[in-house]
PDB file of C-alpha atoms in Angstrom:
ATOM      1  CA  UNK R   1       9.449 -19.351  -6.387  1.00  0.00           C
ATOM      2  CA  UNK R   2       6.600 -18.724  -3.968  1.00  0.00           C
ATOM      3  CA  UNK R   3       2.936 -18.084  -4.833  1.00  0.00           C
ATOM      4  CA  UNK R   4       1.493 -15.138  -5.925  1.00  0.00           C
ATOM      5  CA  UNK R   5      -0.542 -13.611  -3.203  1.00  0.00           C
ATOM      6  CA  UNK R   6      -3.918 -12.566  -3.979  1.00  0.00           C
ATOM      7  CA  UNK R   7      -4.448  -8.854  -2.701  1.00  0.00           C
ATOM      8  CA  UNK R   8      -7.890  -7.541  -2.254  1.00  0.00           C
ATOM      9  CA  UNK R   9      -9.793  -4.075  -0.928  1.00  0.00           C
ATOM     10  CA  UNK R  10      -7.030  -2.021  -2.636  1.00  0.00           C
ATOM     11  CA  UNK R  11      -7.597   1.551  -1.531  1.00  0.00           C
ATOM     12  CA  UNK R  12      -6.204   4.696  -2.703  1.00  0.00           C
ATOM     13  CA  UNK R  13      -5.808   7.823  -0.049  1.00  0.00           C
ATOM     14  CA  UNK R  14      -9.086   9.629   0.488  1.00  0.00           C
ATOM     15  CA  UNK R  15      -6.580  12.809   0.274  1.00  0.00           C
ATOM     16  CA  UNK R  16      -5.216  11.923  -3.194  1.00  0.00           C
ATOM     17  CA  UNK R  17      -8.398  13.247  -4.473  1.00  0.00           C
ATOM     18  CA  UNK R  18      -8.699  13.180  -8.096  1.00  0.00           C
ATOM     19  CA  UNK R  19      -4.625  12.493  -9.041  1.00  0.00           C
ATOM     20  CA  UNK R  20      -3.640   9.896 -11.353  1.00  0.00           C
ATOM     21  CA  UNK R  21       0.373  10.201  -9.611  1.00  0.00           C
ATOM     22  CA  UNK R  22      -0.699   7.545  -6.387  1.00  0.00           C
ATOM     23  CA  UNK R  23      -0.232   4.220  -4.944  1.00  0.00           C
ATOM     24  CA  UNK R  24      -3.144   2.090  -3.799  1.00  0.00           C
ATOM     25  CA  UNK R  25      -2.698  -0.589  -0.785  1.00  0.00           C
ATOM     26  CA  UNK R  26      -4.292  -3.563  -0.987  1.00  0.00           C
ATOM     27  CA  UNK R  27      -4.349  -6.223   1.815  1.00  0.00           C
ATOM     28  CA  UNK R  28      -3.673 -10.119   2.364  1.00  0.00           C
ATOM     29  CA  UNK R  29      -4.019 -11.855   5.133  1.00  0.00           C
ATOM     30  CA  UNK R  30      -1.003 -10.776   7.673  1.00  0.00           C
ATOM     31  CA  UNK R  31       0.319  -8.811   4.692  1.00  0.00           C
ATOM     32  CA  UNK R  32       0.071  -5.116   2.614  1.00  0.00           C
ATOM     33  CA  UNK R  33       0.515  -4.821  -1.038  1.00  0.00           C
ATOM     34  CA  UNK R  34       1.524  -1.415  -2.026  1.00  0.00           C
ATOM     35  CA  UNK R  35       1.454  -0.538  -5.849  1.00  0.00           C
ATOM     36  CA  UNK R  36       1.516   2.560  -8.090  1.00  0.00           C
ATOM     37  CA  UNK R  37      -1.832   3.051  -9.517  1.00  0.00           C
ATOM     38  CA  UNK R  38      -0.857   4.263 -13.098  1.00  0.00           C
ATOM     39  CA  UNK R  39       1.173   0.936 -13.483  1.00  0.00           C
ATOM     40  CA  UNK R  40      -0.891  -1.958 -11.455  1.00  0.00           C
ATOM     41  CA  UNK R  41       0.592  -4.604 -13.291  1.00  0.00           C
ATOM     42  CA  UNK R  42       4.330  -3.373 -12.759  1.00  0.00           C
ATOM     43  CA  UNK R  43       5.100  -5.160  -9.341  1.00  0.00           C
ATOM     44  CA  UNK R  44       3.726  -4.652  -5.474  1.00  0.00           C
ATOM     45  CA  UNK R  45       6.120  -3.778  -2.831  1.00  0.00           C
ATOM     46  CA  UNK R  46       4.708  -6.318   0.298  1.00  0.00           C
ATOM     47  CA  UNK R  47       5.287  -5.780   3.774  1.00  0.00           C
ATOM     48  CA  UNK R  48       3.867  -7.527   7.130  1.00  0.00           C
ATOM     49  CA  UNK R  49       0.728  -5.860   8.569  1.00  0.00           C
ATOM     50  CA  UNK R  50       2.440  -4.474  11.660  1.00  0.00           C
ATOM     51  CA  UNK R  51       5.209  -2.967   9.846  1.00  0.00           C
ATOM     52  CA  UNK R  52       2.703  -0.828   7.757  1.00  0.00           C
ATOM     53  CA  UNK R  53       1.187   0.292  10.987  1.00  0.00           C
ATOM     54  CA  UNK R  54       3.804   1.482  12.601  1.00  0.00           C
ATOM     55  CA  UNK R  55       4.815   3.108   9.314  1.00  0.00           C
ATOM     56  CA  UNK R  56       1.507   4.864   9.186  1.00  0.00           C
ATOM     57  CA  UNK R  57       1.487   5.885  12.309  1.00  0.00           C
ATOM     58  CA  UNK R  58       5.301   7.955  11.800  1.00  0.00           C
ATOM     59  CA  UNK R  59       3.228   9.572   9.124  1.00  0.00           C
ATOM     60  CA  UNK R  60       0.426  10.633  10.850  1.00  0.00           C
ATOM     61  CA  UNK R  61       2.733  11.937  14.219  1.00  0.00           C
ATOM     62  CA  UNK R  62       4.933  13.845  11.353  1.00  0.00           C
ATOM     63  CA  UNK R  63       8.158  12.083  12.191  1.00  0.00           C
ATOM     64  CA  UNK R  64       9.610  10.895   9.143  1.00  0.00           C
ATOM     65  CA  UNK R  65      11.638  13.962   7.226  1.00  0.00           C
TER      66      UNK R  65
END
């Protein structure tokens, strides 16, 4: 069993507006937490840093479908 990892500056999208249906993303260091934000206590997905950017940036070129 490892230990927990303390996220921090969790962040939901500035385009989810007002919606309660999201997921925040917090960071660590070299890591991202990803969580749903109407259950924060139900479990974080965690990925490396650089896999979240590239990620991203398939989202923002519009080449995931």
């Amino acid at each position: 069993m490892t230990a927990p990892r303390q996220f921090h500056n969790w962040q939901k999208s500035a385009h989810s507006g007002g919606q309660s249906q999201c997921v925040e993303v917090g960071q660590a260091p070299g890591l991202i937490g990803i969580r749903d934000t109407k259950n924060r206590t139900g479990g974080t997905l965690v990925i490396e840093r650089g896999a979240f950017g590239i990620f991203l940036a398939a989202v923002k070129a519009n080449r995931l479908h």
